[in-house]
PDB file of C-alpha atoms and ligand atoms in Angstrom:
ATOM      1  CA  MET A 106       4.625  -3.275 -42.163  1.00  0.00           C
ATOM      2  CA  SER A 107       6.000  -0.653 -43.214  1.00  0.00           C
ATOM      3  CA  SER A 108       6.720   0.809 -45.534  1.00  0.00           C
ATOM      4  CA  VAL A 109       8.601   3.768 -45.421  1.00  0.00           C
ATOM      5  CA  PRO A 110      10.768   4.655 -48.002  1.00  0.00           C
ATOM      6  CA  ASP A 111      14.635   5.062 -46.659  1.00  0.00           C
ATOM      7  CA  ILE A 112      16.458   7.286 -47.890  1.00  0.00           C
ATOM      8  CA  SER A 113      20.320   7.441 -48.608  1.00  0.00           C
ATOM      9  CA  LEU A 114      23.284   9.699 -46.447  1.00  0.00           C
ATOM     10  CA  ASN A 115      26.331  10.907 -48.468  1.00  0.00           C
ATOM     11  CA  GLY A 116      28.675   8.999 -45.923  1.00  0.00           C
ATOM     12  CA  GLY A 117      26.993   5.495 -46.963  1.00  0.00           C
ATOM     13  CA  THR A 118      24.005   4.831 -44.815  1.00  0.00           C
ATOM     14  CA  THR A 119      20.650   5.237 -44.898  1.00  0.00           C
ATOM     15  CA  ILE A 120      17.702   7.151 -42.899  1.00  0.00           C
ATOM     16  CA  PRO A 121      13.934   6.172 -42.354  1.00  0.00           C
ATOM     17  CA  GLN A 122      11.962   9.023 -44.289  1.00  0.00           C
ATOM     18  CA  LEU A 123       9.394   9.595 -41.380  1.00  0.00           C
ATOM     19  CA  GLY A 124      10.657   9.361 -37.767  1.00  0.00           C
ATOM     20  CA  PHE A 125       9.938  10.553 -34.837  1.00  0.00           C
ATOM     21  CA  GLY A 126      10.325  13.909 -32.787  1.00  0.00           C
ATOM     22  CA  VAL A 127      10.716  14.505 -29.440  1.00  0.00           C
ATOM     23  CA  TYR A 128      10.686  18.346 -29.007  1.00  0.00           C
ATOM     24  CA  GLN A 129       8.255  19.146 -25.830  1.00  0.00           C
ATOM     25  CA  VAL A 130       8.128  16.371 -25.079  1.00  0.00           C
ATOM     26  CA  LYS A 131       7.995  16.101 -21.326  1.00  0.00           C
ATOM     27  CA  PRO A 132      10.218  14.083 -19.838  1.00  0.00           C
ATOM     28  CA  GLU A 133       7.503  11.859 -18.191  1.00  0.00           C
ATOM     29  CA  GLN A 134       6.040  11.147 -21.324  1.00  0.00           C
ATOM     30  CA  THR A 135       8.346   9.759 -23.944  1.00  0.00           C
ATOM     31  CA  VAL A 136       8.618   6.649 -22.436  1.00  0.00           C
ATOM     32  CA  GLU A 137       5.103   5.729 -23.381  1.00  0.00           C
ATOM     33  CA  ALA A 138       5.356   8.306 -26.423  1.00  0.00           C
ATOM     34  CA  VAL A 139       8.012   7.019 -28.075  1.00  0.00           C
ATOM     35  CA  SER A 140       6.925   2.476 -27.522  1.00  0.00           C
ATOM     36  CA  THR A 141       4.088   3.473 -29.002  1.00  0.00           C
ATOM     37  CA  ALA A 142       4.861   5.426 -32.263  1.00  0.00           C
ATOM     38  CA  LEU A 143       7.319   1.851 -32.300  1.00  0.00           C
ATOM     39  CA  GLU A 144       4.688   0.108 -31.824  1.00  0.00           C
ATOM     40  CA  VAL A 145       2.927   1.488 -34.726  1.00  0.00           C
ATOM     41  CA  GLY A 146       5.940   1.039 -36.794  1.00  0.00           C
ATOM     42  CA  TYR A 147       8.270   4.014 -36.529  1.00  0.00           C
ATOM     43  CA  ARG A 148      12.280   3.319 -36.436  1.00  0.00           C
ATOM     44  CA  HIS A 149      13.400   6.158 -36.006  1.00  0.00           C
ATOM     45  CA  ILE A 150      13.540   9.315 -33.144  1.00  0.00           C
ATOM     46  CA  ASP A 151      14.917  12.476 -34.061  1.00  0.00           C
ATOM     47  CA  THR A 152      15.809  13.877 -29.600  1.00  0.00           C
ATOM     48  CA  ALA A 153      18.873  16.587 -28.122  1.00  0.00           C
ATOM     49  CA  GLU A 154      19.933  17.076 -25.791  1.00  0.00           C
ATOM     50  CA  MET A 155      17.561  20.180 -25.080  1.00  0.00           C
ATOM     51  CA  TYR A 156      14.764  18.526 -24.890  1.00  0.00           C
ATOM     52  CA  GLN A 157      15.670  17.221 -21.781  1.00  0.00           C
ATOM     53  CA  ASN A 158      14.693  13.512 -22.497  1.00  0.00           C
ATOM     54  CA  GLU A 159      17.509  11.827 -24.127  1.00  0.00           C
ATOM     55  CA  ALA A 160      17.130   9.070 -21.198  1.00  0.00           C
ATOM     56  CA  GLU A 161      14.164   8.501 -21.221  1.00  0.00           C
ATOM     57  CA  VAL A 162      13.873   7.236 -25.144  1.00  0.00           C
ATOM     58  CA  GLY A 163      17.474   5.746 -24.926  1.00  0.00           C
ATOM     59  CA  GLU A 164      15.555   3.348 -22.295  1.00  0.00           C
ATOM     60  CA  ALA A 165      12.592   3.451 -24.855  1.00  0.00           C
ATOM     61  CA  VAL A 166      14.268   2.425 -27.884  1.00  0.00           C
ATOM     62  CA  GLU A 167      17.026  -0.951 -25.248  1.00  0.00           C
ATOM     63  CA  SER A 168      13.503  -1.851 -24.446  1.00  0.00           C
ATOM     64  CA  PHE A 169      12.996  -1.896 -27.964  1.00  0.00           C
ATOM     65  CA  GLY A 170      15.790  -2.620 -29.307  1.00  0.00           C
ATOM     66  CA  ARG A 171      18.729  -0.206 -30.462  1.00  0.00           C
ATOM     67  CA  SER A 172      19.106  -2.060 -33.610  1.00  0.00           C
ATOM     68  CA  LYS A 173      15.639  -1.794 -35.109  1.00  0.00           C
ATOM     69  CA  VAL A 174      16.210   2.026 -33.988  1.00  0.00           C
ATOM     70  CA  PHE A 175      17.829   4.935 -35.667  1.00  0.00           C
ATOM     71  CA  VAL A 176      18.678   7.094 -33.547  1.00  0.00           C
ATOM     72  CA  THR A 177      18.996  10.903 -33.341  1.00  0.00           C
ATOM     73  CA  SER A 178      20.736  13.642 -31.193  1.00  0.00           C
ATOM     74  CA  LYS A 179      21.947  17.109 -30.929  1.00  0.00           C
ATOM     75  CA  LEU A 180      24.821  18.874 -29.852  1.00  0.00           C
ATOM     76  CA  ASN A 181      23.419  22.218 -27.020  1.00  0.00           C
ATOM     77  CA  ASN A 182      24.371  25.459 -28.236  1.00  0.00           C
ATOM     78  CA  GLY A 183      25.981  25.314 -24.594  1.00  0.00           C
ATOM     79  CA  PHE A 184      27.896  23.157 -25.679  1.00  0.00           C
ATOM     80  CA  HIS A 185      30.294  24.490 -29.130  1.00  0.00           C
ATOM     81  CA  LYS A 186      33.588  24.262 -27.924  1.00  0.00           C
ATOM     82  CA  PRO A 187      35.519  21.153 -28.580  1.00  0.00           C
ATOM     83  CA  ASP A 188      36.295  20.258 -25.007  1.00  0.00           C
ATOM     84  CA  ASP A 189      32.507  20.800 -24.070  1.00  0.00           C
ATOM     85  CA  ALA A 190      30.969  18.395 -27.439  1.00  0.00           C
ATOM     86  CA  ARG A 191      33.025  16.132 -26.446  1.00  0.00           C
ATOM     87  CA  ARG A 192      32.183  15.927 -22.449  1.00  0.00           C
ATOM     88  CA  ALA A 193      28.591  16.775 -24.786  1.00  0.00           C
ATOM     89  CA  PHE A 194      28.587  13.419 -26.661  1.00  0.00           C
ATOM     90  CA  ASP A 195      29.455  10.865 -24.292  1.00  0.00           C
ATOM     91  CA  GLU A 196      26.889  12.592 -21.852  1.00  0.00           C
ATOM     92  CA  THR A 197      24.404  11.734 -24.721  1.00  0.00           C
ATOM     93  CA  LEU A 198      25.860   8.420 -26.188  1.00  0.00           C
ATOM     94  CA  ALA A 199      25.017   7.816 -21.607  1.00  0.00           C
ATOM     95  CA  LYS A 200      21.800   9.109 -22.888  1.00  0.00           C
ATOM     96  CA  LEU A 201      20.571   7.339 -24.712  1.00  0.00           C
ATOM     97  CA  ARG A 202      22.602   3.935 -23.193  1.00  0.00           C
ATOM     98  CA  SER A 203      24.080   3.524 -26.967  1.00  0.00           C
ATOM     99  CA  ASP A 204      27.735   3.063 -27.588  1.00  0.00           C
ATOM    100  CA  PHE A 205      26.469   5.117 -30.397  1.00  0.00           C
ATOM    101  CA  VAL A 206      23.931   6.993 -32.179  1.00  0.00           C
ATOM    102  CA  ASP A 207      23.363   6.904 -35.929  1.00  0.00           C
ATOM    103  CA  LEU A 208      23.094  10.545 -36.262  1.00  0.00           C
ATOM    104  CA  PHE A 209      24.829  13.340 -34.491  1.00  0.00           C
ATOM    105  CA  LEU A 210      23.738  17.085 -35.780  1.00  0.00           C
ATOM    106  CA  ILE A 211      25.100  20.675 -34.365  1.00  0.00           C
ATOM    107  CA  HIS A 212      21.445  22.105 -33.424  1.00  0.00           C
ATOM    108  CA  TRP A 213      22.693  25.532 -34.361  1.00  0.00           C
ATOM    109  CA  PRO A 214      24.963  27.448 -36.094  1.00  0.00           C
ATOM    110  CA  LEU A 215      24.570  30.278 -33.507  1.00  0.00           C
ATOM    111  CA  PRO A 216      26.621  32.393 -35.693  1.00  0.00           C
ATOM    112  CA  THR A 217      26.164  36.375 -33.362  1.00  0.00           C
ATOM    113  CA  LEU A 218      28.574  33.971 -30.607  1.00  0.00           C
ATOM    114  CA  TYR A 219      31.825  31.950 -30.195  1.00  0.00           C
ATOM    115  CA  ASP A 220      33.339  34.661 -31.846  1.00  0.00           C
ATOM    116  CA  GLY A 221      31.221  33.000 -34.886  1.00  0.00           C
ATOM    117  CA  ASP A 222      33.308  29.956 -35.053  1.00  0.00           C
ATOM    118  CA  TYR A 223      31.217  27.102 -36.208  1.00  0.00           C
ATOM    119  CA  VAL A 224      33.799  25.342 -38.040  1.00  0.00           C
ATOM    120  CA  SER A 225      35.924  23.704 -35.280  1.00  0.00           C
ATOM    121  CA  THR A 226      32.431  22.697 -33.431  1.00  0.00           C
ATOM    122  CA  TRP A 227      32.266  20.850 -36.099  1.00  0.00           C
ATOM    123  CA  ASN A 228      35.365  18.966 -36.586  1.00  0.00           C
ATOM    124  CA  THR A 229      35.045  18.075 -33.587  1.00  0.00           C
ATOM    125  CA  LEU A 230      31.809  16.534 -35.430  1.00  0.00           C
ATOM    126  CA  ALA A 231      33.770  14.157 -37.817  1.00  0.00           C
ATOM    127  CA  GLU A 232      36.273  12.827 -34.780  1.00  0.00           C
ATOM    128  CA  PHE A 233      32.875  11.147 -33.441  1.00  0.00           C
ATOM    129  CA  LEU A 234      32.381   9.949 -36.831  1.00  0.00           C
ATOM    130  CA  SER A 235      35.552   8.997 -37.467  1.00  0.00           C
ATOM    131  CA  ASP A 236      35.728   6.871 -34.774  1.00  0.00           C
ATOM    132  CA  GLY A 237      32.148   5.244 -35.292  1.00  0.00           C
ATOM    133  CA  ARG A 238      30.252   6.665 -32.530  1.00  0.00           C
ATOM    134  CA  ALA A 239      28.226   8.758 -34.597  1.00  0.00           C
ATOM    135  CA  LYS A 240      27.231   6.451 -37.639  1.00  0.00           C
ATOM    136  CA  ALA A 241      26.241   9.849 -39.658  1.00  0.00           C
ATOM    137  CA  ILE A 242      27.248  13.831 -38.478  1.00  0.00           C
ATOM    138  CA  GLY A 243      25.316  16.420 -39.686  1.00  0.00           C
ATOM    139  CA  VAL A 244      23.825  19.628 -38.856  1.00  0.00           C
ATOM    140  CA  SER A 245      20.985  21.492 -38.152  1.00  0.00           C
ATOM    141  CA  ASN A 246      19.658  25.422 -38.846  1.00  0.00           C
ATOM    142  CA  PHE A 247      22.136  26.271 -41.271  1.00  0.00           C
ATOM    143  CA  GLN A 248      21.822  29.111 -43.655  1.00  0.00           C
ATOM    144  CA  VAL A 249      23.210  28.363 -46.961  1.00  0.00           C
ATOM    145  CA  ALA A 250      25.981  30.711 -45.989  1.00  0.00           C
ATOM    146  CA  HIS A 251      27.154  28.380 -42.478  1.00  0.00           C
ATOM    147  CA  LEU A 252      27.263  25.533 -45.237  1.00  0.00           C
ATOM    148  CA  GLU A 253      29.158  26.748 -48.276  1.00  0.00           C
ATOM    149  CA  ARG A 254      32.449  27.982 -44.941  1.00  0.00           C
ATOM    150  CA  LEU A 255      31.910  24.734 -43.749  1.00  0.00           C
ATOM    151  CA  ALA A 256      32.197  22.922 -47.421  1.00  0.00           C
ATOM    152  CA  ALA A 257      34.923  25.531 -47.285  1.00  0.00           C
ATOM    153  CA  GLU A 258      37.228  24.907 -44.699  1.00  0.00           C
ATOM    154  CA  THR A 259      36.779  21.547 -43.942  1.00  0.00           C
ATOM    155  CA  GLY A 260      36.579  18.022 -46.463  1.00  0.00           C
ATOM    156  CA  VAL A 261      33.698  17.254 -44.613  1.00  0.00           C
ATOM    157  CA  VAL A 262      30.308  17.578 -45.922  1.00  0.00           C
ATOM    158  CA  PRO A 263      26.934  17.099 -43.913  1.00  0.00           C
ATOM    159  CA  ALA A 264      24.564  13.615 -43.714  1.00  0.00           C
ATOM    160  CA  VAL A 265      21.870  16.420 -43.523  1.00  0.00           C
ATOM    161  CA  ASN A 266      20.697  19.858 -42.930  1.00  0.00           C
ATOM    162  CA  GLN A 267      17.326  20.096 -40.496  1.00  0.00           C
ATOM    163  CA  ILE A 268      15.550  23.059 -41.053  1.00  0.00           C
ATOM    164  CA  GLU A 269      11.971  24.273 -40.938  1.00  0.00           C
ATOM    165  CA  VAL A 270       9.597  23.321 -44.212  1.00  0.00           C
ATOM    166  CA  HIS A 271       6.549  23.338 -43.966  1.00  0.00           C
ATOM    167  CA  PRO A 272       2.940  24.732 -46.593  1.00  0.00           C
ATOM    168  CA  TYR A 273       3.993  28.696 -44.722  1.00  0.00           C
ATOM    169  CA  LEU A 274       8.384  28.250 -45.235  1.00  0.00           C
ATOM    170  CA  THR A 275       9.301  26.182 -48.471  1.00  0.00           C
ATOM    171  CA  ASN A 276      13.116  26.856 -47.802  1.00  0.00           C
ATOM    172  CA  GLU A 277      14.025  26.640 -50.833  1.00  0.00           C
ATOM    173  CA  HIS A 278      16.827  28.129 -50.952  1.00  0.00           C
ATOM    174  CA  VAL A 279      18.150  25.546 -48.388  1.00  0.00           C
ATOM    175  CA  ARG A 280      16.792  23.076 -50.069  1.00  0.00           C
ATOM    176  CA  ALA A 281      18.381  24.147 -53.329  1.00  0.00           C
ATOM    177  CA  TYR A 282      21.802  24.419 -51.853  1.00  0.00           C
ATOM    178  CA  GLY A 283      21.194  20.779 -50.037  1.00  0.00           C
ATOM    179  CA  ALA A 284      20.069  18.757 -52.747  1.00  0.00           C
ATOM    180  CA  ASP A 285      22.931  20.481 -55.030  1.00  0.00           C
ATOM    181  CA  ASN A 286      25.502  19.622 -52.359  1.00  0.00           C
ATOM    182  CA  ASP A 287      24.568  16.516 -51.863  1.00  0.00           C
ATOM    183  CA  ILE A 288      22.922  16.681 -48.135  1.00  0.00           C
ATOM    184  CA  VAL A 289      19.601  15.300 -47.487  1.00  0.00           C
ATOM    185  CA  THR A 290      16.870  18.456 -46.142  1.00  0.00           C
ATOM    186  CA  GLU A 291      14.894  17.751 -42.985  1.00  0.00           C
ATOM    187  CA  ALA A 292      12.008  19.248 -42.569  1.00  0.00           C
ATOM    188  CA  TRP A 293      10.945  20.178 -39.022  1.00  0.00           C
ATOM    189  CA  SER A 294       7.823  21.516 -37.409  1.00  0.00           C
ATOM    190  CA  PRO A 295       6.967  19.733 -40.600  1.00  0.00           C
ATOM    191  CA  ILE A 296       2.539  20.807 -40.346  1.00  0.00           C
ATOM    192  CA  ALA A 297       3.889  23.696 -38.356  1.00  0.00           C
ATOM    193  CA  GLN A 298       2.974  23.115 -34.665  1.00  0.00           C
ATOM    194  CA  GLY A 299      -0.198  22.582 -36.547  1.00  0.00           C
ATOM    195  CA  GLN A 300      -0.902  26.183 -37.755  1.00  0.00           C
ATOM    196  CA  VAL A 301      -1.168  24.784 -41.339  1.00  0.00           C
ATOM    197  CA  LEU A 302      -4.398  22.801 -40.656  1.00  0.00           C
ATOM    198  CA  ASP A 303      -6.799  24.967 -41.106  1.00  0.00           C
ATOM    199  CA  ASP A 304      -6.534  26.018 -44.081  1.00  0.00           C
ATOM    200  CA  PRO A 305      -9.114  25.819 -46.666  1.00  0.00           C
ATOM    201  CA  ALA A 306      -6.659  25.357 -49.304  1.00  0.00           C
ATOM    202  CA  ILE A 307      -5.182  21.980 -46.837  1.00  0.00           C
ATOM    203  CA  GLY A 308      -9.093  21.588 -46.336  1.00  0.00           C
ATOM    204  CA  LYS A 309      -9.937  20.914 -49.639  1.00  0.00           C
ATOM    205  CA  ILE A 310      -7.090  19.168 -50.945  1.00  0.00           C
ATOM    206  CA  ALA A 311      -7.750  16.861 -47.914  1.00  0.00           C
ATOM    207  CA  SER A 312     -10.885  16.297 -48.352  1.00  0.00           C
ATOM    208  CA  ALA A 313     -10.882  15.519 -52.517  1.00  0.00           C
ATOM    209  CA  VAL A 314      -8.558  12.802 -51.045  1.00  0.00           C
ATOM    210  CA  GLY A 315     -10.036  11.235 -48.111  1.00  0.00           C
ATOM    211  CA  LYS A 316      -7.196  11.642 -45.555  1.00  0.00           C
ATOM    212  CA  THR A 317      -7.107  14.390 -42.522  1.00  0.00           C
ATOM    213  CA  PRO A 318      -5.032  18.001 -43.858  1.00  0.00           C
ATOM    214  CA  ALA A 319      -1.572  16.697 -41.454  1.00  0.00           C
ATOM    215  CA  GLN A 320      -1.948  13.468 -43.292  1.00  0.00           C
ATOM    216  CA  VAL A 321      -1.712  15.744 -46.366  1.00  0.00           C
ATOM    217  CA  VAL A 322       0.986  18.466 -45.190  1.00  0.00           C
ATOM    218  CA  LEU A 323       3.123  15.203 -44.346  1.00  0.00           C
ATOM    219  CA  ARG A 324       1.924  13.262 -48.353  1.00  0.00           C
ATOM    220  CA  TRP A 325       3.456  16.535 -49.384  1.00  0.00           C
ATOM    221  CA  HIS A 326       7.009  16.103 -47.471  1.00  0.00           C
ATOM    222  CA  ILE A 327       7.425  13.010 -48.132  1.00  0.00           C
ATOM    223  CA  GLN A 328       6.852  13.492 -52.168  1.00  0.00           C
ATOM    224  CA  ARG A 329       9.041  16.407 -52.419  1.00  0.00           C
ATOM    225  CA  GLY A 330      12.057  14.229 -51.067  1.00  0.00           C
ATOM    226  CA  ASP A 331      12.290  15.765 -47.390  1.00  0.00           C
ATOM    227  CA  VAL A 332      12.831  13.200 -43.701  1.00  0.00           C
ATOM    228  CA  ILE A 333       9.561  14.417 -41.551  1.00  0.00           C
ATOM    229  CA  PHE A 334       9.014  13.446 -37.531  1.00  0.00           C
ATOM    230  CA  PRO A 335       6.170  14.780 -36.444  1.00  0.00           C
ATOM    231  CA  LYS A 336       5.839  15.084 -32.890  1.00  0.00           C
ATOM    232  CA  SER A 337       2.845  13.903 -31.620  1.00  0.00           C
ATOM    233  CA  THR A 338       1.112  12.928 -27.359  1.00  0.00           C
ATOM    234  CA  THR A 339      -2.267  11.598 -28.878  1.00  0.00           C
ATOM    235  CA  PRO A 340      -2.009   8.086 -29.259  1.00  0.00           C
ATOM    236  CA  SER A 341      -5.101   7.682 -32.178  1.00  0.00           C
ATOM    237  CA  ARG A 342      -2.196  11.117 -33.915  1.00  0.00           C
ATOM    238  CA  ILE A 343       0.597   9.207 -34.180  1.00  0.00           C
ATOM    239  CA  LYS A 344      -0.824   6.499 -35.702  1.00  0.00           C
ATOM    240  CA  GLU A 345      -2.857   9.103 -37.401  1.00  0.00           C
ATOM    241  CA  ASN A 346       1.081   9.806 -39.171  1.00  0.00           C
ATOM    242  CA  PHE A 347       2.041   7.187 -40.212  1.00  0.00           C
ATOM    243  CA  GLU A 348      -0.861   6.341 -41.879  1.00  0.00           C
ATOM    244  CA  ILE A 349       0.915   8.379 -45.318  1.00  0.00           C
ATOM    245  CA  PHE A 350       2.229   6.210 -47.881  1.00  0.00           C
ATOM    246  CA  ASP A 351      -1.666   4.474 -49.374  1.00  0.00           C
ATOM    247  CA  PHE A 352      -2.662   7.655 -51.360  1.00  0.00           C
ATOM    248  CA  GLU A 353      -0.423  10.099 -53.881  1.00  0.00           C
ATOM    249  CA  LEU A 354      -1.008  14.221 -54.123  1.00  0.00           C
ATOM    250  CA  ASP A 355      -0.931  14.519 -57.789  1.00  0.00           C
ATOM    251  CA  ASP A 356       1.271  17.771 -58.749  1.00  0.00           C
ATOM    252  CA  ASP A 357      -1.573  19.958 -58.501  1.00  0.00           C
ATOM    253  CA  ALA A 358      -1.804  19.279 -55.296  1.00  0.00           C
ATOM    254  CA  VAL A 359       1.698  19.656 -54.212  1.00  0.00           C
ATOM    255  CA  ASP A 360       2.241  23.100 -56.171  1.00  0.00           C
ATOM    256  CA  ALA A 361      -1.640  24.274 -54.466  1.00  0.00           C
ATOM    257  CA  LEU A 362       0.754  22.984 -51.154  1.00  0.00           C
ATOM    258  CA  SER A 363       4.134  24.987 -52.569  1.00  0.00           C
ATOM    259  CA  ALA A 364       2.020  27.632 -53.155  1.00  0.00           C
ATOM    260  CA  LEU A 365       0.793  28.693 -49.732  1.00  0.00           C
ATOM    261  CA  ASP A 366       4.312  29.470 -48.954  1.00  0.00           C
ATOM    262  CA  LYS A 367       4.698  32.558 -46.611  1.00  0.00           C
ATOM    263  CA  GLY A 368       8.401  33.403 -46.903  1.00  0.00           C
ATOM    264  CA  GLU A 369      10.225  34.861 -44.041  1.00  0.00           C
ATOM    265  CA  GLN A 370       7.275  35.632 -42.751  1.00  0.00           C
ATOM    266  CA  GLY A 371       5.686  31.927 -42.042  1.00  0.00           C
ATOM    267  CA  ARG A 372       8.347  31.172 -40.166  1.00  0.00           C
ATOM    268  CA  THR A 373       7.233  30.159 -37.124  1.00  0.00           C
ATOM    269  CA  GLY A 374      10.572  29.315 -34.934  1.00  0.00           C
ATOM    270  CA  PRO A 375      13.394  31.402 -34.723  1.00  0.00           C
ATOM    271  CA  ASN A 376      15.586  33.241 -37.779  1.00  0.00           C
ATOM    272  CA  PRO A 377      19.181  31.254 -37.631  1.00  0.00           C
ATOM    273  CA  ASP A 378      21.548  34.056 -38.755  1.00  0.00           C
ATOM    274  CA  THR A 379      20.317  35.923 -35.263  1.00  0.00           C
ATOM    275  CA  PHE A 380      19.658  33.330 -32.929  1.00  0.00           C
ATOM    276  CA  ASP A 381      21.153  32.484 -30.018  1.00  0.00           C
ATOM    277  CA  TYR A 382      20.055  31.169 -27.326  1.00  0.00           C
ATOM    278  CA  LEU A 383      21.712  29.622 -24.415  1.00  0.00           C
ATOM    279  CA  PRO A 384      20.720  27.585 -21.408  1.00  0.00           C
ATOM    280  CA  ASP A 385      21.594  28.328 -18.324  1.00  0.00           C
TER     281      ASP A 385
HETATM  282  P1  LIG B1008       4.601  19.886 -35.527  1.00  0.00           P
HETATM  283  O1  LIG B1008       4.836  20.224 -36.645  1.00  0.00           O
HETATM  284  O2  LIG B1008       5.701  18.360 -35.712  1.00  0.00           O
HETATM  285  O3  LIG B1008       3.701  19.225 -34.693  1.00  0.00           O
HETATM  286  C1  LIG B1008       3.918  19.203 -33.483  1.00  0.00           C
HETATM  287  C2  LIG B1008       2.060  19.642 -32.673  1.00  0.00           C
HETATM  288  O4  LIG B1008       1.158  19.220 -34.121  1.00  0.00           O
HETATM  289  C3  LIG B1008       1.563  19.204 -31.558  1.00  0.00           C
HETATM  290  O5  LIG B1008       1.294  20.430 -30.974  1.00  0.00           O
HETATM  291  C4  LIG B1008       0.925  17.883 -31.939  1.00  0.00           C
HETATM  292  O6  LIG B1008      -0.338  18.031 -30.755  1.00  0.00           O
HETATM  293  C5  LIG B1008       0.026  18.220 -32.909  1.00  0.00           C
HETATM  294  N1  LIG B1008      -0.415  17.174 -33.739  1.00  0.00           N
HETATM  295  C6  LIG B1008       1.078  16.707 -34.403  1.00  0.00           C
HETATM  296  N2  LIG B1008       0.045  15.664 -35.138  1.00  0.00           N
HETATM  297  C7  LIG B1008      -1.355  16.270 -35.417  1.00  0.00           C
HETATM  298  C8  LIG B1008      -2.593  15.483 -35.611  1.00  0.00           C
HETATM  299  N3  LIG B1008      -2.292  13.915 -37.274  1.00  0.00           N
HETATM  300  N4  LIG B1008      -3.542  16.398 -36.015  1.00  0.00           N
HETATM  301  C9  LIG B1008      -3.110  17.683 -34.789  1.00  0.00           C
HETATM  302  N5  LIG B1008      -2.631  17.691 -34.508  1.00  0.00           N
HETATM  303  C10 LIG B1008      -1.910  16.856 -34.384  1.00  0.00           C
HETATM  304  O7  LIG B1008       6.565  20.408 -34.661  1.00  0.00           O
HETATM  305  P2  LIG B1008       7.530  19.960 -34.157  1.00  0.00           P
HETATM  306  O8  LIG B1008       8.341  21.640 -33.141  1.00  0.00           O
HETATM  307  O9  LIG B1008       6.826  19.021 -32.838  1.00  0.00           O
HETATM  308  O10 LIG B1008       8.490  19.039 -35.263  1.00  0.00           O
HETATM  309  C11 LIG B1008       8.572  17.984 -34.591  1.00  0.00           C
HETATM  310  C12 LIG B1008      10.139  17.108 -34.767  1.00  0.00           C
HETATM  311  O11 LIG B1008      11.284  18.587 -35.128  1.00  0.00           O
HETATM  312  C13 LIG B1008      10.122  18.218 -32.840  1.00  0.00           C
HETATM  313  O12 LIG B1008       9.800  16.863 -32.287  1.00  0.00           O
HETATM  314  C14 LIG B1008      11.845  17.703 -33.580  1.00  0.00           C
HETATM  315  O13 LIG B1008      12.052  16.029 -33.069  1.00  0.00           O
HETATM  316  C15 LIG B1008      11.724  18.332 -34.816  1.00  0.00           C
HETATM  317  N6  LIG B1008      12.457  19.853 -33.941  1.00  0.00           N
HETATM  318  C16 LIG B1008      13.940  20.516 -34.852  1.00  0.00           C
HETATM  319  C17 LIG B1008      14.032  21.904 -33.988  1.00  0.00           C
HETATM  320  C18 LIG B1008      15.750  22.359 -35.066  1.00  0.00           C
HETATM  321  O14 LIG B1008      16.131  23.142 -34.803  1.00  0.00           O
HETATM  322  N7  LIG B1008      16.078  21.331 -35.594  1.00  0.00           N
HETATM  323  C19 LIG B1008      13.257  23.036 -34.160  1.00  0.00           C
HETATM  324  C20 LIG B1008      11.465  22.406 -33.742  1.00  0.00           C
HETATM  325  C21 LIG B1008      11.471  21.114 -34.058  1.00  0.00           C
HETATM  326  P3  LIG B1008      -0.426  16.548 -29.879  1.00  0.00           P
HETATM  327  O15 LIG B1008       1.053  16.613 -29.312  1.00  0.00           O
HETATM  328  O16 LIG B1008      -1.505  17.453 -28.527  1.00  0.00           O
HETATM  329  O17 LIG B1008      -0.344  15.328 -30.557  1.00  0.00           O
END
């Protein structure tokens, strides 16, 4: 049924290219939303300690069958010190009701906090990889300078870098570093939380191919090779976002979407160089 391609990660595992994101899905909505997604055919869930719904993701995934689903979670900003990271990772596994996670990420680099030390945090994630409790490890919101520092100071290459990418912020520079260094790019907010869907250029392409604007934008990501996990709590949209493997965009359409890039002006989330949010 599912025609979602698998993408190879540098450590030898694979990840389904299309998944389901649960940022801003309230805990009380999460079991239902994730279960709907799994019934539709998604086999990859992207959560984080910060989203406060790991336990509900764990519940839905356990009922469906843990071994059938690729699960990602992320280390929250308050836990970058190695001992805190170890404790937080134990809690993540407990909440997910699993003795492993398929992919574990540093959620934000926080270069202005912790004396700029995200390297010891990364070395701590490497412990989870070595002991087999994380099948793959990676980073999120890392800029090129941050990735270069990991490369210079550690021997472990992130499997993925999860960054903001959509037609208004194509983030080519960071994507190119990933492509050159065996780091898969995961595109967060793939439809810019809906902000790109009314764009006339996208509407025109959608009419031409007989698909919705959301499907066109998600297909654009797939053809560029990035991993995506659109979020929705609306069952019809969860299904719509999965139905992107029965059509193709031609090169002109792909280029037209890429040409909508607004650079930094197109960013909807925080800038990773300055983001310094710490939870209470
Ligand atoms: P998305 O770009 O996935 O957009 C989600 C929004 O678009 C919701 O409001 C949803 O509404 C709406 N929507 C979804 N599908 C459709 C559709 N087919 N037509 C119209 N509207 C639609 O935003 P997210 O920020 O949630 O990003 C996706 C995932 O990326 C997150 O859930 C999370 O897993 C990850 N992420 C990671 C970050 C990081 O720092 N690493 C930061 C942000 C996101 P509704 O639910 O009402 O249907």
